[in-house]
PDB file of C-alpha atoms in Angstrom:
ATOM      1  CA  MET A   1       0.033  -0.024  -0.012  1.00 61.00           C
ATOM      2  CA  GLN A   2       1.187   3.519  -0.862  1.00 76.00           C
ATOM      3  CA  ASP A   3       1.283   5.822   2.046  1.00 93.00           C
ATOM      4  CA  PHE A   4       3.173   8.688   0.441  1.00 94.00           C
ATOM      5  CA  LEU A   5       3.063  10.520  -2.869  1.00 94.00           C
ATOM      6  CA  LYS A   6       5.120  13.288  -4.199  1.00 94.00           C
ATOM      7  CA  ALA A   7       4.456  15.184  -7.390  1.00 94.00           C
ATOM      8  CA  TYR A   8       5.292  18.485  -9.158  1.00 95.00           C
ATOM      9  CA  LEU A   9       2.403  20.766 -10.246  1.00 95.00           C
ATOM     10  CA  PRO A  10       3.767  22.946 -12.993  1.00 95.00           C
ATOM     11  CA  ASP A  11       0.598  24.970 -13.432  1.00 94.00           C
ATOM     12  CA  GLU A  12      -2.991  25.561 -12.349  1.00 92.00           C
ATOM     13  CA  SER A  13      -4.195  22.753 -14.739  1.00 94.00           C
ATOM     14  CA  ALA A  14      -2.038  20.318 -12.868  1.00 95.00           C
ATOM     15  CA  THR A  15      -3.419  21.554  -9.509  1.00 95.00           C
ATOM     16  CA  GLN A  16      -6.946  21.060 -10.947  1.00 95.00           C
ATOM     17  CA  ALA A  17      -6.063  17.614 -12.011  1.00 95.00           C
ATOM     18  CA  LEU A  18      -4.854  16.652  -8.517  1.00 96.00           C
ATOM     19  CA  GLY A  19      -7.950  18.275  -6.985  1.00 96.00           C
ATOM     20  CA  GLY A  20     -10.003  16.032  -9.296  1.00 95.00           C
ATOM     21  CA  ALA A  21      -8.072  13.053  -8.413  1.00 96.00           C
ATOM     22  CA  LEU A  22      -8.532  13.820  -4.670  1.00 97.00           C
ATOM     23  CA  ALA A  23     -12.308  14.327  -5.176  1.00 96.00           C
ATOM     24  CA  ARG A  24     -12.634  10.855  -6.648  1.00 95.00           C
ATOM     25  CA  ALA A  25     -10.616   9.440  -3.726  1.00 96.00           C
ATOM     26  CA  LEU A  26     -12.606  10.986  -0.899  1.00 97.00           C
ATOM     27  CA  ALA A  27     -14.503   8.926   1.776  1.00 97.00           C
ATOM     28  CA  PRO A  28     -16.967   9.898   4.493  1.00 97.00           C
ATOM     29  CA  GLY A  29     -15.123  11.106   7.540  1.00 97.00           C
ATOM     30  CA  LEU A  30     -11.846  11.919   5.932  1.00 98.00           C
ATOM     31  CA  VAL A  31      -9.736  14.520   7.508  1.00 99.00           C
ATOM     32  CA  ILE A  32      -7.107  16.313   5.358  1.00 99.00           C
ATOM     33  CA  TYR A  33      -4.684  18.855   6.709  1.00 98.00           C
ATOM     34  CA  LEU A  34      -3.257  21.325   4.185  1.00 98.00           C
ATOM     35  CA  HIS A  35       0.263  22.710   5.009  1.00 98.00           C
ATOM     36  CA  GLY A  36       2.065  25.335   3.075  1.00 96.00           C
ATOM     37  CA  ASP A  37       3.158  29.072   3.241  1.00 95.00           C
ATOM     38  CA  LEU A  38       0.766  31.867   2.154  1.00 92.00           C
ATOM     39  CA  GLY A  39       0.135  31.607  -1.568  1.00 89.00           C
ATOM     40  CA  ALA A  40       1.291  27.968  -1.776  1.00 94.00           C
ATOM     41  CA  GLY A  41      -1.998  26.948  -3.303  1.00 94.00           C
ATOM     42  CA  LYS A  42      -4.013  25.310  -0.471  1.00 95.00           C
ATOM     43  CA  THR A  43      -7.289  27.143  -1.316  1.00 94.00           C
ATOM     44  CA  ALA A  44      -6.672  26.526  -5.023  1.00 94.00           C
ATOM     45  CA  LEU A  45      -6.327  22.831  -4.569  1.00 97.00           C
ATOM     46  CA  THR A  46      -9.464  22.770  -2.333  1.00 97.00           C
ATOM     47  CA  ARG A  47     -11.390  24.880  -4.939  1.00 96.00           C
ATOM     48  CA  ALA A  48     -10.378  22.318  -7.708  1.00 96.00           C
ATOM     49  CA  LEU A  49     -11.396  19.393  -5.453  1.00 97.00           C
ATOM     50  CA  LEU A  50     -14.786  20.952  -4.611  1.00 97.00           C
ATOM     51  CA  HIS A  51     -15.602  21.734  -8.275  1.00 96.00           C
ATOM     52  CA  ALA A  52     -14.563  18.130  -9.296  1.00 95.00           C
ATOM     53  CA  ALA A  53     -16.869  16.822  -6.464  1.00 96.00           C
ATOM     54  CA  GLY A  54     -19.853  18.521  -7.951  1.00 93.00           C
ATOM     55  CA  HIS A  55     -19.907  21.911  -6.246  1.00 94.00           C
ATOM     56  CA  GLN A  56     -21.277  24.442  -8.708  1.00 90.00           C
ATOM     57  CA  GLY A  57     -20.743  27.843  -6.881  1.00 89.00           C
ATOM     58  CA  ALA A  58     -17.837  29.933  -5.979  1.00 89.00           C
ATOM     59  CA  VAL A  59     -15.308  28.732  -3.475  1.00 90.00           C
ATOM     60  CA  LYS A  60     -14.087  31.361  -1.283  1.00 84.00           C
ATOM     61  CA  SER A  61     -11.237  31.064   1.253  1.00 84.00           C
ATOM     62  CA  PRO A  62     -12.620  30.819   4.779  1.00 86.00           C
ATOM     63  CA  THR A  63      -9.868  33.074   6.170  1.00 83.00           C
ATOM     64  CA  TYR A  64     -12.312  35.354   7.855  1.00 83.00           C
ATOM     65  CA  THR A  65     -15.256  32.996   8.391  1.00 88.00           C
ATOM     66  CA  LEU A  66     -12.915  30.268   9.616  1.00 92.00           C
ATOM     67  CA  SER A  67     -15.203  27.585   7.798  1.00 95.00           C
ATOM     68  CA  GLU A  68     -17.225  27.092   4.833  1.00 96.00           C
ATOM     69  CA  PRO A  69     -19.636  24.046   4.371  1.00 96.00           C
ATOM     70  CA  TYR A  70     -20.292  22.693   1.023  1.00 97.00           C
ATOM     71  CA  ARG A  71     -22.645  19.855  -0.284  1.00 95.00           C
ATOM     72  CA  ILE A  72     -20.801  17.530  -2.701  1.00 95.00           C
ATOM     73  CA  VAL A  73     -21.508  14.288  -4.409  1.00 90.00           C
ATOM     74  CA  LEU A  74     -19.563  11.219  -3.071  1.00 91.00           C
ATOM     75  CA  ASP A  75     -20.055   7.940  -4.942  1.00 88.00           C
ATOM     76  CA  GLY A  76     -23.383   9.301  -6.323  1.00 89.00           C
ATOM     77  CA  GLN A  77     -24.587  10.274  -2.925  1.00 92.00           C
ATOM     78  CA  PRO A  78     -24.756  13.843  -1.352  1.00 92.00           C
ATOM     79  CA  ALA A  79     -22.091  14.503   1.370  1.00 95.00           C
ATOM     80  CA  ASN A  80     -20.894  17.372   3.409  1.00 97.00           C
ATOM     81  CA  LEU A  81     -17.403  18.827   3.045  1.00 98.00           C
ATOM     82  CA  ILE A  82     -16.253  21.573   5.503  1.00 98.00           C
ATOM     83  CA  HIS A  83     -13.246  23.764   4.494  1.00 97.00           C
ATOM     84  CA  TYR A  84     -11.561  25.347   7.409  1.00 96.00           C
ATOM     85  CA  ASP A  85      -8.905  28.087   7.371  1.00 95.00           C
ATOM     86  CA  LEU A  86      -7.498  28.531  10.929  1.00 95.00           C
ATOM     87  CA  TYR A  87      -4.804  31.096  10.034  1.00 94.00           C
ATOM     88  CA  ARG A  88      -6.615  33.889  11.895  1.00 92.00           C
ATOM     89  CA  MET A  89      -7.195  31.897  15.137  1.00 93.00           C
ATOM     90  CA  SER A  90      -5.236  33.079  18.094  1.00 91.00           C
ATOM     91  CA  SER A  91      -5.551  30.047  20.182  1.00 92.00           C
ATOM     92  CA  PRO A  92      -6.847  26.495  19.872  1.00 91.00           C
ATOM     93  CA  GLU A  93      -9.625  27.218  22.287  1.00 92.00           C
ATOM     94  CA  GLU A  94     -11.244  29.240  19.601  1.00 92.00           C
ATOM     95  CA  PHE A  95     -11.690  26.052  17.568  1.00 92.00           C
ATOM     96  CA  LEU A  96     -13.601  24.540  20.500  1.00 93.00           C
ATOM     97  CA  ASP A  97     -15.581  27.565  21.224  1.00 94.00           C
ATOM     98  CA  ALA A  98     -16.833  27.885  17.551  1.00 93.00           C
ATOM     99  CA  GLY A  99     -18.060  24.355  18.020  1.00 94.00           C
ATOM    100  CA  PHE A 100     -16.024  22.984  15.114  1.00 94.00           C
ATOM    101  CA  ARG A 101     -14.946  19.819  16.874  1.00 93.00           C
ATOM    102  CA  GLU A 102     -18.557  18.506  16.394  1.00 95.00           C
ATOM    103  CA  ASP A 103     -18.141  18.660  12.607  1.00 96.00           C
ATOM    104  CA  PHE A 104     -15.475  15.933  12.884  1.00 96.00           C
ATOM    105  CA  ASP A 105     -18.084  13.245  13.352  1.00 95.00           C
ATOM    106  CA  GLY A 106     -16.952  10.489  11.122  1.00 94.00           C
ATOM    107  CA  ARG A 107     -19.396  11.476   8.298  1.00 94.00           C
ATOM    108  CA  ASN A 108     -18.252  14.935   7.215  1.00 97.00           C
ATOM    109  CA  ILE A 109     -15.191  15.277   5.184  1.00 98.00           C
ATOM    110  CA  CYS A 110     -12.973  18.109   6.669  1.00 98.00           C
ATOM    111  CA  ILE A 111     -10.149  20.007   4.966  1.00 98.00           C
ATOM    112  CA  VAL A 112      -8.127  22.241   7.334  1.00 98.00           C
ATOM    113  CA  GLU A 113      -5.756  24.858   6.240  1.00 96.00           C
ATOM    114  CA  TRP A 114      -3.239  26.011   8.872  1.00 96.00           C
ATOM    115  CA  PRO A 115      -3.985  23.100  11.078  1.00 97.00           C
ATOM    116  CA  GLU A 116      -1.093  23.890  13.598  1.00 96.00           C
ATOM    117  CA  LYS A 117      -3.280  26.855  14.735  1.00 94.00           C
ATOM    118  CA  GLY A 118      -5.833  24.186  16.110  1.00 94.00           C
ATOM    119  CA  ALA A 119      -3.334  21.917  17.823  1.00 91.00           C
ATOM    120  CA  PRO A 120      -3.689  20.114  20.122  1.00 93.00           C
ATOM    121  CA  VAL A 121      -7.460  20.177  20.115  1.00 94.00           C
ATOM    122  CA  LEU A 122      -7.859  19.527  16.400  1.00 96.00           C
ATOM    123  CA  PRO A 123      -8.769  15.866  15.492  1.00 96.00           C
ATOM    124  CA  PRO A 124      -5.778  14.084  13.856  1.00 97.00           C
ATOM    125  CA  PRO A 125      -5.607  13.931  10.066  1.00 98.00           C
ATOM    126  CA  ASP A 126      -6.062  10.946   7.750  1.00 98.00           C
ATOM    127  CA  VAL A 127      -3.963  12.669   5.047  1.00 98.00           C
ATOM    128  CA  THR A 128      -1.574  15.480   5.145  1.00 98.00           C
ATOM    129  CA  VAL A 129      -0.816  17.628   2.085  1.00 98.00           C
ATOM    130  CA  LEU A 130       2.257  19.752   2.036  1.00 98.00           C
ATOM    131  CA  LEU A 131       2.360  22.351  -0.890  1.00 98.00           C
ATOM    132  CA  THR A 132       5.653  24.266  -1.530  1.00 98.00           C
ATOM    133  CA  VAL A 133       6.355  26.931  -4.139  1.00 95.00           C
ATOM    134  CA  SER A 134       9.003  25.647  -6.602  1.00 94.00           C
ATOM    135  CA  GLY A 135       9.876  27.877  -9.411  1.00 92.00           C
ATOM    136  CA  LEU A 136       6.528  28.771 -11.288  1.00 92.00           C
ATOM    137  CA  GLY A 137       4.787  25.695  -9.941  1.00 94.00           C
ATOM    138  CA  ARG A 138       4.289  23.751  -6.725  1.00 96.00           C
ATOM    139  CA  GLU A 139       5.759  20.597  -5.102  1.00 97.00           C
ATOM    140  CA  VAL A 140       3.162  18.543  -3.407  1.00 97.00           C
ATOM    141  CA  GLU A 141       3.574  15.785  -0.874  1.00 97.00           C
ATOM    142  CA  LEU A 142       0.646  13.746   0.440  1.00 98.00           C
ATOM    143  CA  GLN A 143       1.022  11.297   3.245  1.00 98.00           C
ATOM    144  CA  ALA A 144      -1.530   8.867   4.650  1.00 98.00           C
ATOM    145  CA  LEU A 145      -1.641   8.700   8.487  1.00 98.00           C
ATOM    146  CA  SER A 146      -4.529   6.318   9.036  1.00 98.00           C
ATOM    147  CA  GLU A 147      -6.298   3.412   7.466  1.00 97.00           C
ATOM    148  CA  LEU A 148      -8.769   5.823   5.894  1.00 97.00           C
ATOM    149  CA  GLY A 149      -5.877   7.928   4.609  1.00 98.00           C
ATOM    150  CA  LEU A 150      -4.349   4.792   3.079  1.00 97.00           C
ATOM    151  CA  LEU A 151      -7.620   4.120   1.388  1.00 96.00           C
ATOM    152  CA  CYS A 152      -7.647   7.497  -0.001  1.00 96.00           C
ATOM    153  CA  LEU A 153      -4.119   7.382  -1.381  1.00 96.00           C
ATOM    154  CA  GLU A 154      -4.853   3.917  -2.802  1.00 94.00           C
ATOM    155  CA  ARG A 155      -7.801   5.352  -4.758  1.00 93.00           C
ATOM    156  CA  LEU A 156      -5.933   8.383  -5.740  1.00 92.00           C
ATOM    157  CA  HIS A 157      -4.993   8.119  -9.463  1.00 82.00           C
ATOM    158  CA  TYR A 158      -2.384  10.672  -9.942  1.00 79.00           C
ATOM    159  CA  PRO A 159       1.057  10.253 -11.523  1.00 71.00           C
ATOM    160  CA  PRO A 160       3.773  10.737  -8.999  1.00 55.00           C
ATOM    161  CA  THR A 161       7.066  12.435  -9.804  1.00 51.00           C
ATOM    162  CA  PRO A 162       9.739   9.917 -10.825  1.00 47.00           C
TER     163      PRO A 162
END
């Protein structure tokens, strides 16, 4: 079983392709942490994933709202995906006070930008994604950290960098 994938995303179409591949690999209850500097492409990847998963409307960064819920289609069935951006949180207690912990219920798919701002109260990830600016593109590393994460990477059909 593959628990790690590394790839180079030379342009936005490659980011969209990876987002599409991730959308097809999602499972209920999956928790994905997105790591990377400002401008690394975390929201762009999430936007591509959401559109590939059937979301028709705009996808905005939840920088100021902290979370944005979406209805998507997962294996032909409606599902909830919640996109978090914890960058503006000043303490992990804000995560608890906002009631976000209840969203991690084993049914919702949760994608979290800046997860380190929610540590140690944030539930653990199934998959981590690290995006790094590299030239005009992005390096991306995905790592599975649970059985559900392994299933996700196993279902992910995206060509790794040789």
